[in-house]
mmCIF file of C-alpha atoms in Angstrom:
data_model
loop_
_atom_site.group_PDB
_atom_site.id
_atom_site.type_symbol
_atom_site.label_atom_id
_atom_site.label_comp_id
_atom_site.label_asym_id
_atom_site.label_seq_id
_atom_site.Cartn_x
_atom_site.Cartn_y
_atom_site.Cartn_z
ATOM 1 C CA MET P 1 -21.284 -17.197 2.602
ATOM 2 C CA ALA P 2 -18.111 -18.546 2.643
ATOM 3 C CA TRP P 3 -16.433 -16.026 -0.315
ATOM 4 C CA ASP P 4 -13.141 -16.867 -2.137
ATOM 5 C CA VAL P 5 -11.602 -15.239 -5.225
ATOM 6 C CA ALA P 6 -14.008 -17.408 -8.048
ATOM 7 C CA SER P 7 -16.851 -16.362 -6.503
ATOM 8 C CA VAL P 8 -16.651 -12.461 -5.888
ATOM 9 C CA ALA P 9 -15.137 -12.162 -9.296
ATOM 10 C CA ALA P 10 -18.273 -14.056 -10.162
ATOM 11 C CA GLU P 11 -20.222 -11.487 -7.994
ATOM 12 C CA LEU P 12 -18.623 -8.100 -8.963
ATOM 13 C CA LEU P 13 -19.628 -8.977 -12.847
ATOM 14 C CA ARG P 14 -22.590 -9.648 -12.143
ATOM 15 C CA CYS P 15 -23.484 -6.811 -10.052
ATOM 16 C CA GLU P 16 -21.544 -4.657 -12.585
ATOM 17 C CA ASP P 17 -23.973 -6.766 -15.215
ATOM 18 C CA GLU P 18 -27.544 -5.802 -13.031
ATOM 19 C CA ARG P 19 -26.539 -2.009 -12.091
ATOM 20 C CA VAL P 20 -26.656 -2.983 -8.038
ATOM 21 C CA ASP P 21 -24.839 -2.619 -5.616
ATOM 22 C CA ARG P 22 -23.828 -4.486 -2.399
ATOM 23 C CA PRO P 23 -21.231 -4.543 1.824
ATOM 24 C CA PRO P 24 -17.982 -4.525 0.930
ATOM 25 C CA PHE P 25 -16.735 -8.327 0.832
ATOM 26 C CA THR P 26 -14.278 -7.477 3.479
ATOM 27 C CA ASP P 27 -16.902 -7.197 5.816
ATOM 28 C CA GLU P 28 -17.529 -10.698 5.221
ATOM 29 C CA TRP P 29 -14.546 -11.745 3.826
ATOM 30 C CA PRO P 30 -11.613 -10.073 6.657
ATOM 31 C CA GLU P 31 -8.567 -11.744 4.608
ATOM 32 C CA LEU P 32 -9.904 -10.686 0.717
ATOM 33 C CA ASP P 33 -6.230 -7.852 1.273
ATOM 34 C CA LEU P 34 -4.998 -6.201 -1.937
ATOM 35 C CA ASP P 35 -3.315 -9.548 -3.277
ATOM 36 C CA THR P 36 -5.729 -11.132 -3.278
ATOM 37 C CA GLY P 37 -7.879 -7.920 -4.305
ATOM 38 C CA TYR P 38 -5.723 -8.238 -7.825
ATOM 39 C CA GLU P 39 -6.811 -12.030 -8.022
ATOM 40 C CA ILE P 40 -9.558 -11.478 -8.751
ATOM 41 C CA GLN P 41 -9.394 -8.367 -10.765
ATOM 42 C CA ASP P 42 -7.178 -10.108 -12.991
ATOM 43 C CA LEU P 43 -9.770 -13.278 -13.262
ATOM 44 C CA ASN P 44 -12.117 -10.708 -14.465
ATOM 45 C CA LEU P 45 -10.235 -9.171 -16.942
ATOM 46 C CA GLN P 46 -10.029 -12.966 -18.809
ATOM 47 C CA ALA P 47 -14.135 -13.186 -18.652
ATOM 48 C CA ARG P 48 -13.542 -9.189 -19.648
ATOM 49 C CA LEU P 49 -11.069 -11.162 -22.226
ATOM 50 C CA ALA P 50 -13.233 -13.685 -23.033
ATOM 51 C CA ARG P 51 -16.625 -11.545 -23.630
ATOM 52 C CA GLY P 52 -15.044 -9.524 -26.615
ATOM 53 C CA GLU P 53 -13.785 -6.874 -25.559
ATOM 54 C CA THR P 54 -9.781 -5.395 -25.532
ATOM 55 C CA LEU P 55 -7.159 -4.586 -23.007
ATOM 56 C CA VAL P 56 -5.884 -1.062 -23.722
ATOM 57 C CA GLY P 57 -4.214 0.179 -20.853
ATOM 58 C CA VAL P 58 -4.290 0.455 -16.850
ATOM 59 C CA LYS P 59 -5.292 3.924 -14.739
ATOM 60 C CA LEU P 60 -4.245 3.462 -11.626
ATOM 61 C CA GLY P 61 -7.052 4.341 -8.083
ATOM 62 C CA LEU P 62 -5.738 6.731 -5.243
ATOM 63 C CA THR P 63 -3.188 8.164 -6.094
ATOM 64 C CA SER P 64 -3.292 11.129 -4.719
ATOM 65 C CA LYS P 65 -3.952 12.343 -1.348
ATOM 66 C CA ALA P 66 -7.123 13.631 -1.630
ATOM 67 C CA LYS P 67 -8.610 10.582 -2.946
ATOM 68 C CA GLN P 68 -6.563 8.312 -0.417
ATOM 69 C CA GLU P 69 -8.393 11.007 2.348
ATOM 70 C CA ARG P 70 -11.399 10.805 0.975
ATOM 71 C CA MET P 71 -11.755 6.903 1.159
ATOM 72 C CA GLY P 72 -10.265 6.082 3.382
ATOM 73 C CA VAL P 73 -7.767 3.907 2.263
ATOM 74 C CA HIS P 74 -3.845 4.877 2.395
ATOM 75 C CA VAL P 75 -1.943 2.907 -0.270
ATOM 76 C CA PRO P 76 -2.672 3.659 -4.458
ATOM 77 C CA PHE P 77 -3.204 0.830 -6.563
ATOM 78 C CA VAL P 78 -3.533 -0.594 -10.504
ATOM 79 C CA ALA P 79 -6.144 -1.907 -12.319
ATOM 80 C CA TRP P 80 -7.149 -2.963 -16.250
ATOM 81 C CA LEU P 81 -8.529 -0.252 -19.308
ATOM 82 C CA THR P 82 -10.666 -2.052 -21.977
ATOM 83 C CA ASP P 83 -12.101 -0.967 -24.706
ATOM 84 C CA ALA P 84 -15.494 -0.939 -23.922
ATOM 85 C CA MET P 85 -13.938 1.596 -20.832
ATOM 86 C CA LEU P 86 -13.328 3.875 -23.660
ATOM 87 C CA LEU P 87 -16.135 6.520 -23.725
ATOM 88 C CA PRO P 88 -16.388 8.736 -27.065
ATOM 89 C CA ALA P 89 -16.381 12.883 -26.566
ATOM 90 C CA GLY P 90 -19.205 14.326 -27.362
ATOM 91 C CA GLU P 91 -21.277 10.679 -25.922
ATOM 92 C CA PRO P 92 -23.244 11.441 -22.144
ATOM 93 C CA VAL P 93 -22.629 9.645 -19.023
ATOM 94 C CA PRO P 94 -23.937 6.649 -19.540
ATOM 95 C CA GLN P 95 -26.252 6.112 -17.173
ATOM 96 C CA SER P 96 -28.137 2.951 -18.596
ATOM 97 C CA ARG P 97 -25.226 1.041 -17.478
ATOM 98 C CA LEU P 98 -23.258 3.036 -14.234
ATOM 99 C CA ILE P 99 -24.632 2.223 -10.500
ATOM 100 C CA HIS P 100 -23.606 5.672 -9.475
ATOM 101 C CA PRO P 101 -20.602 7.724 -11.612
ATOM 102 C CA ARG P 102 -18.730 10.226 -10.501
ATOM 103 C CA ILE P 103 -16.065 12.406 -12.615
ATOM 104 C CA GLU P 104 -12.773 13.502 -11.556
ATOM 105 C CA PRO P 105 -9.694 14.987 -13.792
ATOM 106 C CA GLU P 106 -6.730 12.452 -14.836
ATOM 107 C CA VAL P 107 -2.988 12.991 -16.472
ATOM 108 C CA VAL P 108 -2.885 10.138 -19.395
ATOM 109 C CA PHE P 109 -1.021 8.745 -20.765
ATOM 110 C CA VAL P 110 0.023 6.694 -23.808
ATOM 111 C CA MET P 111 2.899 4.905 -24.209
ATOM 112 C CA ARG P 112 6.138 4.583 -26.577
ATOM 113 C CA ASP P 113 7.967 1.920 -25.399
ATOM 114 C CA ARG P 114 7.023 -0.930 -23.552
ATOM 115 C CA LEU P 115 8.033 0.217 -19.386
ATOM 116 C CA SER P 116 8.516 -2.629 -17.284
ATOM 117 C CA GLY P 117 9.899 -2.947 -13.855
ATOM 118 C CA PRO P 118 11.187 -3.281 -11.158
ATOM 119 C CA GLY P 119 13.284 -0.446 -10.150
ATOM 120 C CA VAL P 120 11.446 1.774 -12.897
ATOM 121 C CA SER P 121 12.604 5.391 -12.031
ATOM 122 C CA CYS P 122 9.803 9.021 -13.052
ATOM 123 C CA ALA P 123 12.527 9.386 -15.719
ATOM 124 C CA THR P 124 12.871 6.030 -17.659
ATOM 125 C CA ALA P 125 8.789 6.021 -16.990
ATOM 126 C CA MET P 126 8.542 9.404 -18.834
ATOM 127 C CA ALA P 127 11.189 8.549 -21.836
ATOM 128 C CA ALA P 128 9.289 6.012 -22.728
ATOM 129 C CA VAL P 129 5.271 7.598 -22.963
ATOM 130 C CA ASP P 130 4.533 9.693 -26.034
ATOM 131 C CA SER P 131 1.961 11.648 -25.352
ATOM 132 C CA VAL P 132 0.248 13.348 -22.830
ATOM 133 C CA TRP P 133 -2.909 14.097 -22.766
ATOM 134 C CA GLY P 134 -6.238 15.470 -20.305
ATOM 135 C CA GLY P 135 -8.902 13.399 -19.399
ATOM 136 C CA ALA P 136 -11.919 12.260 -17.226
ATOM 137 C CA GLU P 137 -12.440 9.356 -15.925
ATOM 138 C CA ILE P 138 -16.319 8.437 -14.847
ATOM 139 C CA ILE P 139 -16.001 6.031 -12.190
ATOM 140 C CA ASP P 140 -17.870 4.039 -10.517
ATOM 141 C CA SER P 141 -18.212 1.457 -7.680
ATOM 142 C CA ARG P 142 -20.160 -1.906 -7.337
ATOM 143 C CA TYR P 143 -19.686 -0.817 -3.536
ATOM 144 C CA ARG P 144 -22.607 0.873 -1.789
ATOM 145 C CA ASN P 145 -21.915 4.523 -0.702
ATOM 146 C CA PHE P 146 -18.102 3.535 -2.078
ATOM 147 C CA ARG P 147 -17.295 2.283 1.093
ATOM 148 C CA PHE P 148 -14.706 -0.270 0.806
ATOM 149 C CA LYS P 149 -11.088 -1.298 1.807
ATOM 150 C CA ALA P 150 -8.448 -1.696 -0.510
ATOM 151 C CA GLY P 151 -8.546 -5.229 -1.227
ATOM 152 C CA ASP P 152 -12.250 -4.960 -2.219
ATOM 153 C CA VAL P 153 -11.122 -2.061 -4.833
ATOM 154 C CA ALA P 154 -8.688 -3.601 -6.223
ATOM 155 C CA ALA P 155 -11.137 -6.357 -6.992
ATOM 156 C CA ASP P 156 -13.726 -3.864 -7.894
ATOM 157 C CA ASN P 157 -10.871 -2.977 -11.097
ATOM 158 C CA ALA P 158 -10.361 0.132 -9.063
ATOM 159 C CA SER P 159 -14.196 2.031 -9.358
ATOM 160 C CA SER P 160 -13.731 1.683 -13.349
ATOM 161 C CA GLY P 161 -16.874 2.790 -15.524
ATOM 162 C CA ALA P 162 -15.416 4.951 -18.605
ATOM 163 C CA PHE P 163 -13.310 7.560 -19.698
ATOM 164 C CA VAL P 164 -12.932 10.010 -21.525
ATOM 165 C CA THR P 165 -9.296 11.963 -23.627
ATOM 166 C CA GLY P 166 -9.425 15.958 -24.002
ATOM 167 C CA PRO P 167 -8.740 17.512 -26.975
ATOM 168 C CA VAL P 168 -5.026 18.097 -26.908
ATOM 169 C CA GLY P 169 -1.431 16.083 -26.728
ATOM 170 C CA LEU P 170 1.866 17.307 -25.970
ATOM 171 C CA PRO P 171 5.484 15.372 -25.650
ATOM 172 C CA THR P 172 6.314 15.159 -22.619
ATOM 173 C CA ALA P 173 8.902 17.888 -23.182
ATOM 174 C CA GLU P 174 6.596 20.283 -23.330
ATOM 175 C CA ILE P 175 4.958 19.972 -20.588
ATOM 176 C CA ASP P 176 5.314 20.733 -16.913
ATOM 177 C CA LEU P 177 3.046 18.694 -15.322
ATOM 178 C CA THR P 178 4.544 19.464 -11.680
ATOM 179 C CA LEU P 179 2.008 22.784 -12.940
ATOM 180 C CA GLU P 180 -0.514 21.724 -15.519
ATOM 181 C CA ALA P 181 -3.387 22.230 -13.456
ATOM 182 C CA ALA P 182 -7.295 21.272 -13.354
ATOM 183 C CA LEU P 183 -10.067 23.047 -12.763
ATOM 184 C CA VAL P 184 -13.728 21.117 -11.884
ATOM 185 C CA GLU P 185 -16.852 22.919 -13.168
ATOM 186 C CA VAL P 186 -19.835 21.043 -11.939
ATOM 187 C CA ASN P 187 -23.198 23.182 -13.660
ATOM 188 C CA GLY P 188 -20.995 26.284 -14.358
ATOM 189 C CA VAL P 189 -20.143 26.890 -10.537
ATOM 190 C CA ILE P 190 -16.007 25.409 -10.477
ATOM 191 C CA VAL P 191 -15.816 23.395 -7.404
ATOM 192 C CA ASP P 192 -12.441 22.386 -7.357
ATOM 193 C CA SER P 193 -8.815 22.377 -8.499
ATOM 194 C CA ALA P 194 -5.546 20.967 -8.489
ATOM 195 C CA THR P 195 -2.172 20.431 -10.136
ATOM 196 C CA GLY P 196 -0.374 17.060 -11.880
ATOM 197 C CA ALA P 197 2.100 17.805 -8.468
ATOM 198 C CA ALA P 198 -1.029 16.558 -6.487
ATOM 199 C CA VAL P 199 -0.401 12.798 -8.207
ATOM 200 C CA GLN P 200 2.505 11.206 -6.273
ATOM 201 C CA GLY P 201 4.043 14.139 -6.754
ATOM 202 C CA HIS P 202 4.152 13.487 -10.053
ATOM 203 C CA PRO P 203 2.340 11.463 -13.072
ATOM 204 C CA GLY P 204 5.497 10.530 -14.116
ATOM 205 C CA GLU P 205 5.544 8.513 -10.498
ATOM 206 C CA ALA P 206 2.240 7.384 -10.922
ATOM 207 C CA LEU P 207 3.061 5.991 -13.691
ATOM 208 C CA ALA P 208 6.210 4.943 -12.862
ATOM 209 C CA LEU P 209 4.491 2.856 -9.613
ATOM 210 C CA ALA P 210 2.213 1.017 -12.327
ATOM 211 C CA ALA P 211 5.360 -0.349 -14.342
ATOM 212 C CA ASN P 212 6.492 -1.334 -11.062
ATOM 213 C CA GLU P 213 3.448 -2.961 -9.911
ATOM 214 C CA LEU P 214 2.752 -4.601 -12.635
ATOM 215 C CA ALA P 215 5.682 -6.216 -12.509
ATOM 216 C CA ARG P 216 5.318 -7.688 -9.530
ATOM 217 C CA ARG P 217 2.354 -9.017 -10.918
ATOM 218 C CA GLY P 218 3.998 -10.989 -14.048
ATOM 219 C CA HIS P 219 3.338 -7.904 -16.416
ATOM 220 C CA ALA P 220 4.620 -4.551 -18.249
ATOM 221 C CA LEU P 221 3.187 -1.944 -19.662
ATOM 222 C CA GLU P 222 3.042 -2.225 -23.815
ATOM 223 C CA PRO P 223 3.483 0.482 -26.472
ATOM 224 C CA GLY P 224 0.515 2.059 -27.634
ATOM 225 C CA TRP P 225 -1.027 1.725 -24.153
ATOM 226 C CA ILE P 226 -3.793 4.211 -22.712
ATOM 227 C CA VAL P 227 -2.516 4.959 -18.441
ATOM 228 C CA LEU P 228 -4.490 7.379 -16.256
ATOM 229 C CA THR P 229 -2.251 8.003 -13.933
ATOM 230 C CA GLY P 230 -5.367 9.053 -11.001
ATOM 231 C CA GLY P 231 -7.835 11.443 -9.797
ATOM 232 C CA MET P 232 -5.738 15.299 -9.315
ATOM 233 C CA THR P 233 -9.298 16.139 -7.231
ATOM 234 C CA ASP P 234 -11.618 14.648 -5.369
ATOM 235 C CA ALA P 235 -14.371 13.282 -7.584
ATOM 236 C CA VAL P 236 -17.816 14.757 -7.838
ATOM 237 C CA PRO P 237 -21.192 12.996 -8.397
ATOM 238 C CA ALA P 238 -22.577 12.482 -11.953
ATOM 239 C CA PRO P 239 -26.394 12.363 -12.066
ATOM 240 C CA PRO P 240 -28.592 12.119 -15.134
ATOM 241 C CA GLY P 241 -29.328 16.260 -16.533
ATOM 242 C CA SER P 242 -25.015 17.228 -15.083
ATOM 243 C CA SER P 243 -22.909 19.239 -16.951
ATOM 244 C CA ILE P 244 -20.377 18.458 -16.143
ATOM 245 C CA ALA P 245 -16.579 20.004 -17.608
ATOM 246 C CA VAL P 246 -12.722 19.602 -16.847
ATOM 247 C CA HIS P 247 -10.713 22.946 -17.629
ATOM 248 C CA PHE P 248 -6.848 22.425 -18.427
ATOM 249 C CA THR P 249 -4.198 25.047 -17.765
ATOM 250 C CA ASN P 250 -2.355 23.081 -21.824
ATOM 251 C CA LEU P 251 -4.419 20.303 -22.426
ATOM 252 C CA GLY P 252 -8.013 21.357 -23.531
ATOM 253 C CA SER P 253 -10.797 20.893 -21.913
ATOM 254 C CA ILE P 254 -13.676 18.172 -21.641
ATOM 255 C CA PHE P 255 -17.433 18.602 -21.397
ATOM 256 C CA ILE P 256 -19.327 15.508 -20.428
ATOM 257 C CA ASN P 257 -23.201 15.872 -20.435
ATOM 258 C CA GLY P 258 -25.037 13.518 -17.165
ATOM 259 C CA GLY P 259 -27.191 11.783 -19.681
ATOM 260 C CA VAL P 260 -30.538 11.266 -18.822
#
Protein backbone atom coordinates (compact mmCIF):
# COMPACT_ATOMS: atom_id res chain seq x y z
CA MET A 1 0.00 0.00 0.00
CA ALA A 2 1.18 3.53 -0.79
CA TRP A 3 0.84 5.46 2.46
CA ASP A 4 0.11 9.17 2.79
CA VAL A 5 -0.83 11.54 5.61
CA ALA A 6 -4.54 10.75 5.53
CA SER A 7 -4.19 6.96 5.28
CA VAL A 8 -1.60 6.75 8.07
CA ALA A 9 -3.79 8.92 10.31
CA ALA A 10 -6.79 6.67 9.71
CA GLU A 11 -4.76 3.51 10.27
CA LEU A 12 -3.36 4.78 13.57
CA LEU A 13 -6.84 5.59 14.88
CA ARG A 14 -8.05 2.17 13.76
CA CYS A 15 -5.18 0.47 15.61
CA GLU A 16 -5.95 2.50 18.72
CA ASP A 17 -9.68 1.79 18.59
CA GLU A 18 -9.23 -1.93 17.90
CA ARG A 19 -6.23 -2.40 20.24
CA VAL A 20 -3.96 -3.86 17.58
CA ASP A 21 -0.34 -3.06 16.87
CA ARG A 22 1.56 -3.02 13.59
CA PRO A 23 5.05 -2.49 12.15
CA PRO A 24 6.22 1.12 11.83
CA PHE A 25 5.13 2.91 8.68
CA THR A 26 8.72 3.88 7.89
CA ASP A 27 9.33 0.24 6.95
CA GLU A 28 7.15 0.94 3.89
CA TRP A 29 7.27 4.74 3.71
CA PRO A 30 10.82 5.84 4.59
CA GLU A 31 10.00 9.43 3.67
CA LEU A 32 7.78 9.69 6.77
CA ASP A 33 9.89 12.27 8.61
CA LEU A 34 9.23 14.26 11.78
CA ASP A 35 7.35 17.10 10.08
CA THR A 36 5.14 14.67 8.18
CA GLY A 37 4.51 12.88 11.46
CA TYR A 38 3.34 16.15 12.97
CA GLU A 39 0.92 16.64 10.06
CA ILE A 40 -0.57 13.22 10.82
CA GLN A 41 -0.69 14.01 14.55
CA ASP A 42 -2.55 17.28 13.91
CA LEU A 43 -5.01 15.58 11.57
CA ASN A 44 -5.82 13.00 14.24
CA LEU A 45 -6.23 15.72 16.85
CA GLN A 46 -9.01 17.14 14.70
CA ALA A 47 -10.57 13.67 14.53
CA ARG A 48 -10.41 13.40 18.33
CA LEU A 49 -12.02 16.79 18.78
CA ALA A 50 -14.72 15.91 16.24
CA ARG A 51 -15.67 12.84 18.28
CA GLY A 52 -16.10 14.92 21.42
CA GLU A 53 -12.70 15.04 23.12
CA THR A 54 -11.38 18.34 24.51
CA LEU A 55 -7.83 19.58 24.10
CA VAL A 56 -6.29 20.05 27.58
CA GLY A 57 -2.57 20.42 26.88
CA VAL A 58 0.54 18.84 25.43
CA LYS A 59 3.07 16.18 26.25
CA LEU A 60 6.71 15.91 25.36
CA GLY A 61 8.43 12.70 24.40
CA LEU A 62 12.05 11.58 24.59
CA THR A 63 13.26 14.59 26.57
CA SER A 64 15.65 12.47 28.64
CA LYS A 65 18.80 10.72 27.45
CA ALA A 66 17.58 7.51 29.10
CA LYS A 67 14.46 7.43 26.95
CA GLN A 68 16.31 8.43 23.79
CA GLU A 69 18.84 5.65 24.25
CA ARG A 70 16.14 3.12 25.10
CA MET A 71 14.04 3.92 22.03
CA GLY A 72 16.87 4.64 19.60
CA VAL A 73 15.36 8.01 18.64
CA HIS A 74 17.57 10.96 19.52
CA VAL A 75 15.23 13.90 19.17
CA PRO A 76 12.49 15.14 21.53
CA PHE A 77 9.01 15.94 20.21
CA VAL A 78 5.63 17.35 21.21
CA ALA A 79 2.15 15.80 21.09
CA TRP A 80 -1.41 16.53 22.19
CA LEU A 81 -3.31 15.72 25.39
CA THR A 82 -7.09 15.45 25.50
CA ASP A 83 -9.47 14.92 28.38
CA ALA A 84 -10.00 11.31 27.26
CA MET A 85 -6.39 10.60 28.29
CA LEU A 86 -6.78 11.89 31.85
CA LEU A 87 -6.93 9.02 34.35
CA PRO A 88 -8.55 9.90 37.69
CA ALA A 89 -6.36 9.24 40.72
CA GLY A 90 -6.91 5.74 42.08
CA GLU A 91 -8.21 4.31 38.82
CA PRO A 92 -6.41 1.24 37.40
CA VAL A 93 -4.56 1.11 34.12
CA PRO A 94 -7.30 1.12 31.43
CA GLN A 95 -6.22 -2.21 29.96
CA SER A 96 -9.42 -2.48 27.91
CA ARG A 97 -8.32 0.38 25.64
CA LEU A 98 -4.53 0.01 25.63
CA ILE A 99 -2.28 -2.44 23.80
CA HIS A 100 0.93 -2.73 25.86
CA PRO A 101 0.97 0.03 28.51
CA ARG A 102 4.11 1.24 30.23
CA ILE A 103 4.43 3.81 33.02
CA GLU A 104 6.98 6.58 33.49
CA PRO A 105 7.34 9.44 36.02
CA GLU A 106 7.01 13.02 34.78
CA VAL A 107 7.21 16.58 36.00
CA VAL A 108 3.92 18.25 35.09
CA PHE A 109 3.22 21.96 34.64
CA VAL A 110 -0.12 23.77 34.67
CA MET A 111 0.10 27.00 32.70
CA ARG A 112 -0.99 30.37 34.09
CA ASP A 113 -0.15 32.48 31.04
CA ARG A 114 -0.11 31.98 27.30
CA LEU A 115 3.36 30.98 26.15
CA SER A 116 4.21 31.51 22.51
CA GLY A 117 7.49 30.98 20.69
CA PRO A 118 9.84 31.27 19.00
CA GLY A 119 12.71 32.29 21.22
CA VAL A 120 11.23 31.11 24.53
CA SER A 121 13.91 30.44 27.18
CA CYS A 122 13.70 28.28 30.28
CA ALA A 123 13.29 31.38 32.47
CA THR A 124 10.55 32.82 30.27
CA ALA A 125 8.76 29.48 30.23
CA MET A 126 8.90 29.05 34.00
CA ALA A 127 7.53 32.57 34.53
CA ALA A 128 4.36 31.50 32.68
CA VAL A 129 3.70 28.46 34.93
CA ASP A 130 0.97 28.45 37.56
CA SER A 131 1.98 25.27 39.41
CA VAL A 132 4.11 22.14 39.16
CA TRP A 133 2.96 18.61 39.93
CA GLY A 134 4.28 15.09 39.91
CA GLY A 135 2.73 12.87 37.31
CA ALA A 136 2.80 9.43 35.75
CA GLU A 137 2.18 8.85 32.10
CA ILE A 138 0.84 5.52 30.90
CA ILE A 139 2.35 5.39 27.44
CA ASP A 140 1.15 3.04 24.74
CA SER A 141 2.19 2.52 21.16
CA ARG A 142 0.43 1.37 18.06
CA TYR A 143 3.77 -0.06 16.90
CA ARG A 144 4.76 -3.62 17.68
CA ASN A 145 7.45 -3.89 20.37
CA PHE A 146 7.61 -0.06 20.57
CA ARG A 147 9.76 -0.11 17.43
CA PHE A 148 9.62 3.16 15.50
CA LYS A 149 11.50 6.09 14.02
CA ALA A 150 10.92 9.76 14.76
CA GLY A 151 8.25 10.24 12.08
CA ASP A 152 6.36 7.14 13.19
CA VAL A 153 6.17 8.14 16.84
CA ALA A 154 5.27 11.77 16.10
CA ALA A 155 2.42 10.51 13.93
CA ASP A 156 1.31 8.24 16.79
CA ASN A 157 0.93 11.24 19.10
CA ALA A 158 4.14 10.35 20.93
CA SER A 159 2.84 6.99 22.17
CA SER A 160 -0.05 8.61 24.05
CA GLY A 161 -2.20 6.49 26.31
CA ALA A 162 -3.28 8.00 29.62
CA PHE A 163 -1.84 10.13 32.41
CA VAL A 164 -2.45 10.85 36.07
CA THR A 165 -1.27 13.73 38.23
CA GLY A 166 -0.20 13.46 41.85
CA PRO A 167 -1.66 14.91 45.04
CA VAL A 168 0.71 17.86 45.51
CA GLY A 169 0.93 21.03 43.44
CA LEU A 170 3.49 23.72 44.25
CA PRO A 171 4.42 27.17 42.97
CA THR A 172 7.60 26.95 40.95
CA ALA A 173 9.43 29.19 43.45
CA GLU A 174 9.00 26.55 46.16
CA ILE A 175 10.76 23.67 44.43
CA ASP A 176 14.13 23.01 42.82
CA LEU A 177 13.13 20.94 39.83
CA THR A 178 16.68 19.95 38.92
CA LEU A 179 16.95 18.14 42.27
CA GLU A 180 13.38 16.85 42.52
CA ALA A 181 13.72 13.07 42.48
CA ALA A 182 11.35 10.33 41.41
CA LEU A 183 11.59 6.70 42.49
CA VAL A 184 9.81 4.08 40.41
CA GLU A 185 8.45 1.11 42.36
CA VAL A 186 7.19 -2.07 40.69
CA ASN A 187 5.46 -4.69 42.82
CA GLY A 188 7.11 -3.31 45.96
CA VAL A 189 10.64 -3.05 44.56
CA ILE A 190 12.37 0.21 43.58
CA VAL A 191 13.57 -0.36 40.01
CA ASP A 192 14.63 3.08 38.78
CA SER A 193 15.17 6.68 39.82
CA ALA A 194 16.05 10.06 38.36
CA THR A 195 15.90 13.76 39.12
CA GLY A 196 14.36 16.55 37.11
CA ALA A 197 17.79 17.29 35.68
CA ALA A 198 17.30 14.21 33.48
CA VAL A 199 14.70 16.16 31.49
CA GLN A 200 16.73 18.46 29.22
CA GLY A 201 18.80 19.58 32.22
CA HIS A 202 15.69 21.21 33.75
CA PRO A 203 12.00 20.51 33.01
CA GLY A 204 11.60 24.20 32.17
CA GLU A 205 13.85 23.61 29.16
CA ALA A 206 11.36 21.00 27.95
CA LEU A 207 8.55 23.51 28.45
CA ALA A 208 10.45 26.08 26.39
CA LEU A 209 11.09 23.44 23.75
CA ALA A 210 7.35 22.76 23.57
CA ALA A 211 6.50 26.44 23.12
CA ASN A 212 9.10 26.90 20.41
CA GLU A 213 8.15 23.73 18.53
CA LEU A 214 4.45 24.56 18.70
CA ALA A 215 5.18 28.05 17.34
CA ARG A 216 6.80 26.43 14.32
CA ARG A 217 3.54 24.55 13.81
CA GLY A 218 1.37 27.63 14.31
CA HIS A 219 0.31 26.98 17.92
CA ALA A 220 1.04 28.24 21.45
CA LEU A 221 0.67 26.93 24.99
CA GLU A 222 -2.58 28.28 26.43
CA PRO A 223 -3.58 29.26 30.00
CA GLY A 224 -4.81 26.29 32.01
CA TRP A 225 -3.12 23.75 29.79
CA ILE A 226 -1.37 20.73 31.28
CA VAL A 227 2.17 20.04 30.06
CA LEU A 228 3.84 16.68 30.62
CA THR A 229 7.55 17.31 30.24
CA GLY A 230 8.64 13.77 29.36
CA GLY A 231 9.69 10.62 31.16
CA MET A 232 12.39 11.11 33.78
CA THR A 233 13.32 7.42 33.63
CA ASP A 234 12.73 4.57 31.24
CA ALA A 235 9.13 3.35 31.26
CA VAL A 236 8.19 0.13 33.08
CA PRO A 237 5.62 -2.36 31.78
CA ALA A 238 2.22 -2.21 33.47
CA PRO A 239 0.47 -5.52 32.72
CA PRO A 240 -2.73 -6.68 34.44
CA GLY A 241 -2.12 -7.52 38.09
CA SER A 242 0.90 -5.27 38.45
CA SER A 243 1.34 -2.55 41.06
CA ILE A 244 3.28 0.57 40.09
CA ALA A 245 4.13 3.55 42.28
CA VAL A 246 6.04 6.75 41.63
CA HIS A 247 7.44 8.58 44.65
CA PHE A 248 8.58 12.20 44.32
CA THR A 249 10.70 14.07 46.85
CA ASN A 250 8.24 16.94 47.35
CA LEU A 251 5.39 16.25 44.92
CA GLY A 252 3.86 13.22 46.63
CA SER A 253 3.31 9.66 45.49
CA ILE A 254 1.17 8.15 42.74
CA PHE A 255 -0.07 4.55 42.97
CA ILE A 256 -1.41 2.79 39.89
CA ASN A 257 -2.95 -0.68 39.91
CA GLY A 258 -2.35 -2.66 36.72
CA GLY A 259 -6.02 -3.65 36.57
CA VAL A 260 -7.26 -6.80 34.90
